[in-house]
PDB file of C-alpha atoms in Angstrom:
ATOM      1  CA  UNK A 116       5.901  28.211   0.759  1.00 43.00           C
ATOM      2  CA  UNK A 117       5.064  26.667  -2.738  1.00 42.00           C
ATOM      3  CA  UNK A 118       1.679  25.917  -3.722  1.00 55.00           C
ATOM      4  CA  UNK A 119       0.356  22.868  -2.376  1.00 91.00           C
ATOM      5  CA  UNK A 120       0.544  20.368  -5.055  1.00 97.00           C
ATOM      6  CA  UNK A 121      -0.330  16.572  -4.083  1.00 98.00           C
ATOM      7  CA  UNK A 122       2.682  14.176  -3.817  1.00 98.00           C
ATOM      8  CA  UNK A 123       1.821  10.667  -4.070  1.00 98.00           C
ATOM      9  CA  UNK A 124       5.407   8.452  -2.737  1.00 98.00           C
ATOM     10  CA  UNK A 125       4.811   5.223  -3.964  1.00 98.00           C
ATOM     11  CA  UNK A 126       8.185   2.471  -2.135  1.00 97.00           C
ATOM     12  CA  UNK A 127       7.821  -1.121  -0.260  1.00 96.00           C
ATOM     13  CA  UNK A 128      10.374   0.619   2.519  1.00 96.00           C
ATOM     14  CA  UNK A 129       8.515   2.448   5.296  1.00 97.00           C
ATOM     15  CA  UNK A 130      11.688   4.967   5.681  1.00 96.00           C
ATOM     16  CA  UNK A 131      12.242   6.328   2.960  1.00 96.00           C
ATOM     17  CA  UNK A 132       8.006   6.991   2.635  1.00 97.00           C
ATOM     18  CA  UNK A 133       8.312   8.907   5.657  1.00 97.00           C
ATOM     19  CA  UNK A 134      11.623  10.656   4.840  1.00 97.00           C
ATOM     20  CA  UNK A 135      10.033  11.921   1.427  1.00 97.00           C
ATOM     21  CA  UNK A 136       6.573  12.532   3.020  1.00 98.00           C
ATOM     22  CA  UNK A 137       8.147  14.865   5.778  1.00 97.00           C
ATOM     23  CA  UNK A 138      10.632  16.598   3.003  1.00 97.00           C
ATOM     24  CA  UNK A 139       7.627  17.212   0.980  1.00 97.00           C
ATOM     25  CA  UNK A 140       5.541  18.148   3.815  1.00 97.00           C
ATOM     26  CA  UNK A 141       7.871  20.825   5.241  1.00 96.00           C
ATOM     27  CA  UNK A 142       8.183  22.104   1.512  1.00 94.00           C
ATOM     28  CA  UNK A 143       4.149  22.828   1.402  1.00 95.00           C
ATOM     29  CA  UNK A 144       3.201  19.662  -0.114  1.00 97.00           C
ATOM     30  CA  UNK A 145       0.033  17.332   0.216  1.00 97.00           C
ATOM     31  CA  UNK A 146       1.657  13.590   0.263  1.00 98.00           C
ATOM     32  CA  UNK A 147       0.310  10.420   0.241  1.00 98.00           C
ATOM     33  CA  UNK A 148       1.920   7.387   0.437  1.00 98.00           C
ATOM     34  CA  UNK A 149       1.702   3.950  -0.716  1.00 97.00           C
ATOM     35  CA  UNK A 150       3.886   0.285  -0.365  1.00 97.00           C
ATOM     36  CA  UNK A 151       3.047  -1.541  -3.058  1.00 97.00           C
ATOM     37  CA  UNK A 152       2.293  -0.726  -6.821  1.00 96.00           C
ATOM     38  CA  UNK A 153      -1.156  -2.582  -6.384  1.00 97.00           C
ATOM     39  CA  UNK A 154      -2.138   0.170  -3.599  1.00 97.00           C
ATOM     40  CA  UNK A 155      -1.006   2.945  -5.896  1.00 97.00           C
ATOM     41  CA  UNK A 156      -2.825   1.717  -8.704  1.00 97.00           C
ATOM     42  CA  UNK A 157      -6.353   1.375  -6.141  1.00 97.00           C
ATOM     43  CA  UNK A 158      -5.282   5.014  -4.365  1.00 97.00           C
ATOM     44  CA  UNK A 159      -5.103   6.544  -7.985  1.00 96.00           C
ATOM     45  CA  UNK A 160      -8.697   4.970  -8.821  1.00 95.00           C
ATOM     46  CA  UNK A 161      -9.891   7.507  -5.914  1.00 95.00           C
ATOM     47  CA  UNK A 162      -7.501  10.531  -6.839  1.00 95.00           C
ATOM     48  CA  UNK A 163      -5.231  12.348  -9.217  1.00 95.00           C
ATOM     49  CA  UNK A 164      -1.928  13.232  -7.779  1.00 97.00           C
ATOM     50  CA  UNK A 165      -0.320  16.268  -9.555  1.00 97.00           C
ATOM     51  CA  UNK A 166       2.877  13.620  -9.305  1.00 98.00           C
ATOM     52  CA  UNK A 167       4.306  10.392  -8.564  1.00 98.00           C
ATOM     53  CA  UNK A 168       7.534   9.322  -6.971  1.00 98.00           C
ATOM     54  CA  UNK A 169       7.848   5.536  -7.688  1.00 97.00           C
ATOM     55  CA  UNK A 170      10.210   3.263  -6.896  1.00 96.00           C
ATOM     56  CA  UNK A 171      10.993   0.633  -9.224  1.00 93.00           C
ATOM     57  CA  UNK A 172      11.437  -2.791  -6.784  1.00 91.00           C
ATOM     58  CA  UNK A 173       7.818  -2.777  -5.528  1.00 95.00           C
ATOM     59  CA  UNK A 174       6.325  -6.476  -4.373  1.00 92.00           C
ATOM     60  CA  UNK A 175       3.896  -7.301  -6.630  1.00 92.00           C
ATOM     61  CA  UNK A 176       3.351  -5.313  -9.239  1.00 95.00           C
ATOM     62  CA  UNK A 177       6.847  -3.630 -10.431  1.00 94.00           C
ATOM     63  CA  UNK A 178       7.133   0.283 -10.742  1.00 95.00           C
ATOM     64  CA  UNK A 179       7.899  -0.406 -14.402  1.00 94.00           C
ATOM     65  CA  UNK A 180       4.336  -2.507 -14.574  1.00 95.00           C
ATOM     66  CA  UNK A 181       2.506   0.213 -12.444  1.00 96.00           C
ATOM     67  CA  UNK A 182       3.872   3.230 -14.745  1.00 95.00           C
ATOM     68  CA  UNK A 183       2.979   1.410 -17.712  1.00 94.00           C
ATOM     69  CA  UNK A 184      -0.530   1.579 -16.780  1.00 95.00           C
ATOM     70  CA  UNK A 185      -1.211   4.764 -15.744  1.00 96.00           C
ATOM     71  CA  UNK A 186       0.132   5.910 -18.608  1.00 94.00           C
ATOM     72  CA  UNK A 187      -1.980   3.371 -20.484  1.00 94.00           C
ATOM     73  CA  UNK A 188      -5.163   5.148 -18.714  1.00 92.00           C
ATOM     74  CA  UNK A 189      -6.709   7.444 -21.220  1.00 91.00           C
ATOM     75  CA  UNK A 190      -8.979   8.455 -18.211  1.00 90.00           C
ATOM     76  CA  UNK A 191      -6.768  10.437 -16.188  1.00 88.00           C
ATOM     77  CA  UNK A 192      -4.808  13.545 -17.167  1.00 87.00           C
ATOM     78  CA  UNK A 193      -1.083  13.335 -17.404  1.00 93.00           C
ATOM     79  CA  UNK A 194       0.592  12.573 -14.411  1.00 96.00           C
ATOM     80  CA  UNK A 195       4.179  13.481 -14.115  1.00 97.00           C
ATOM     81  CA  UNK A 196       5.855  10.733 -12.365  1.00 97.00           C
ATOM     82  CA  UNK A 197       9.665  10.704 -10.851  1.00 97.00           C
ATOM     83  CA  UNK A 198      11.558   7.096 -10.547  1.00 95.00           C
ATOM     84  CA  UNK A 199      13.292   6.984  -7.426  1.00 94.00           C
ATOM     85  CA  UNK A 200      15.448   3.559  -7.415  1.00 91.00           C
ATOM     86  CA  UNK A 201      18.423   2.142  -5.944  1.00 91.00           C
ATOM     87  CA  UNK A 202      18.857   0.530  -9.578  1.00 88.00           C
ATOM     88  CA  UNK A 203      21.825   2.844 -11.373  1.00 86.00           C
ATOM     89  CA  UNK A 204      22.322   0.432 -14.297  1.00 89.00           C
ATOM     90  CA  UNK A 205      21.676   1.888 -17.738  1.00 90.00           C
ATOM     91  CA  UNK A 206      19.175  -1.020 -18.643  1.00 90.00           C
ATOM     92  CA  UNK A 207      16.884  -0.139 -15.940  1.00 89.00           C
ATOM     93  CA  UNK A 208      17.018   3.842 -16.609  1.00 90.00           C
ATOM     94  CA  UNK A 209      16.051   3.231 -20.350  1.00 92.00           C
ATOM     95  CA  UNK A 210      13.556   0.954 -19.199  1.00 91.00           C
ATOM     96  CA  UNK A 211      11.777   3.119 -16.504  1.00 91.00           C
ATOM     97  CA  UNK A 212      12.008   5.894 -19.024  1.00 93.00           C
ATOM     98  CA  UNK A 213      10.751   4.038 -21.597  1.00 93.00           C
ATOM     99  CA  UNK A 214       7.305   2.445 -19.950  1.00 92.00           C
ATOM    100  CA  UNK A 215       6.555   6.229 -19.190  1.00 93.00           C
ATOM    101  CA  UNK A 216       8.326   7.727 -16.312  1.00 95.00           C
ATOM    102  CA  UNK A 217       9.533  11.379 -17.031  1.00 96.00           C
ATOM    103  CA  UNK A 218      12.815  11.548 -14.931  1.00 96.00           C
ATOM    104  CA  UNK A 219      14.994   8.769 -13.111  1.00 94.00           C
ATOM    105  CA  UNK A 220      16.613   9.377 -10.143  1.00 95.00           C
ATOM    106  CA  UNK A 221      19.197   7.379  -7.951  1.00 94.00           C
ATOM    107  CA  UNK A 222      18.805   6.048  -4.392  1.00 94.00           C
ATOM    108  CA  UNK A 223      20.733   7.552  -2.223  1.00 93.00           C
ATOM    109  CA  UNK A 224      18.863  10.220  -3.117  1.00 94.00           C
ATOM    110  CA  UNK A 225      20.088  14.139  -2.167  1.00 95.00           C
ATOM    111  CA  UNK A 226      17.523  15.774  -0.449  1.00 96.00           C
ATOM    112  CA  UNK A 227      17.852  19.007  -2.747  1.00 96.00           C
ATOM    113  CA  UNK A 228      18.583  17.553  -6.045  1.00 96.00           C
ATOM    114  CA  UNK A 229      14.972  15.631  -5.177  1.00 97.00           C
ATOM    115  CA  UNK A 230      13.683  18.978  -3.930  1.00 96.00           C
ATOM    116  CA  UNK A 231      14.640  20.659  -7.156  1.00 97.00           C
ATOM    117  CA  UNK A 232      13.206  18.127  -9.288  1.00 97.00           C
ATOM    118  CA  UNK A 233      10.323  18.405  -7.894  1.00 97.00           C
ATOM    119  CA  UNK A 234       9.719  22.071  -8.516  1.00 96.00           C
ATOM    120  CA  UNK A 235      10.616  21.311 -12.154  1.00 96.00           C
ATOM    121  CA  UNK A 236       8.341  18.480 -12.606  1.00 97.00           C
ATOM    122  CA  UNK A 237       5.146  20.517 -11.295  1.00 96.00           C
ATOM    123  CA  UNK A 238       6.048  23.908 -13.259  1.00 92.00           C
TER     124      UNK A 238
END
């Protein structure tokens, strides 16, 4: 079992929040989850995740938007966050990378690839 770190899964679709929630889960995480960028923003005024899976086609505010300002909040420590997107074009990976997100990965997502990305963004 790995150390319980606190997941927050931030995606509009209900699915894949409880796919990710219950992979986490059964891995020995804490998750929360969120819909909207909005929510994540207000759930993050409350608590510090130790990361952040984010998709980037969120109604309202966009993924791209909501990394932007954590990482614009001088408040909070750093917050490792993951982009998890059906988007695959290279405009949108520079993008997400650029307003802050430190790794991009592509919906459908493997299960283990996420798993092992994971580990490596909370060592």
């Amino acid at each position: 079992m790995t150390e319980s770190a606190h997941i927050l899964v931030v995606d509009d679709d209900s699915g894949i929040r409880r796919l990710f929630q219950q992979l986490l889960t059964s891995s020995g995480y804490r998750v929360a989850t969120s819909g909207s960028g909005e929510e994540a923003l207000a759930y993050l005024d409350l608590v510090t995740p130790d990361l952040i899976l984010m998709d980037l086609n969120l109604p309202g505010i966009s993924g791209i938007e909501a990394i932007s300002r954590i990482k614009a909040d001088t408040t909070k420590p750093f917050i490792p966050i993951m982009l998890v997107t059906a988007r695959s074009d290279q405009s949108s990976k520079v993008q997400g990378l650029d307003s802050g997100a430190d790794d991009f990965v592509v919906k459908p997502v493997d299960l283990t690839e996420l798993q092992a990305r994971v580990r490596a963004l909370l060592r």
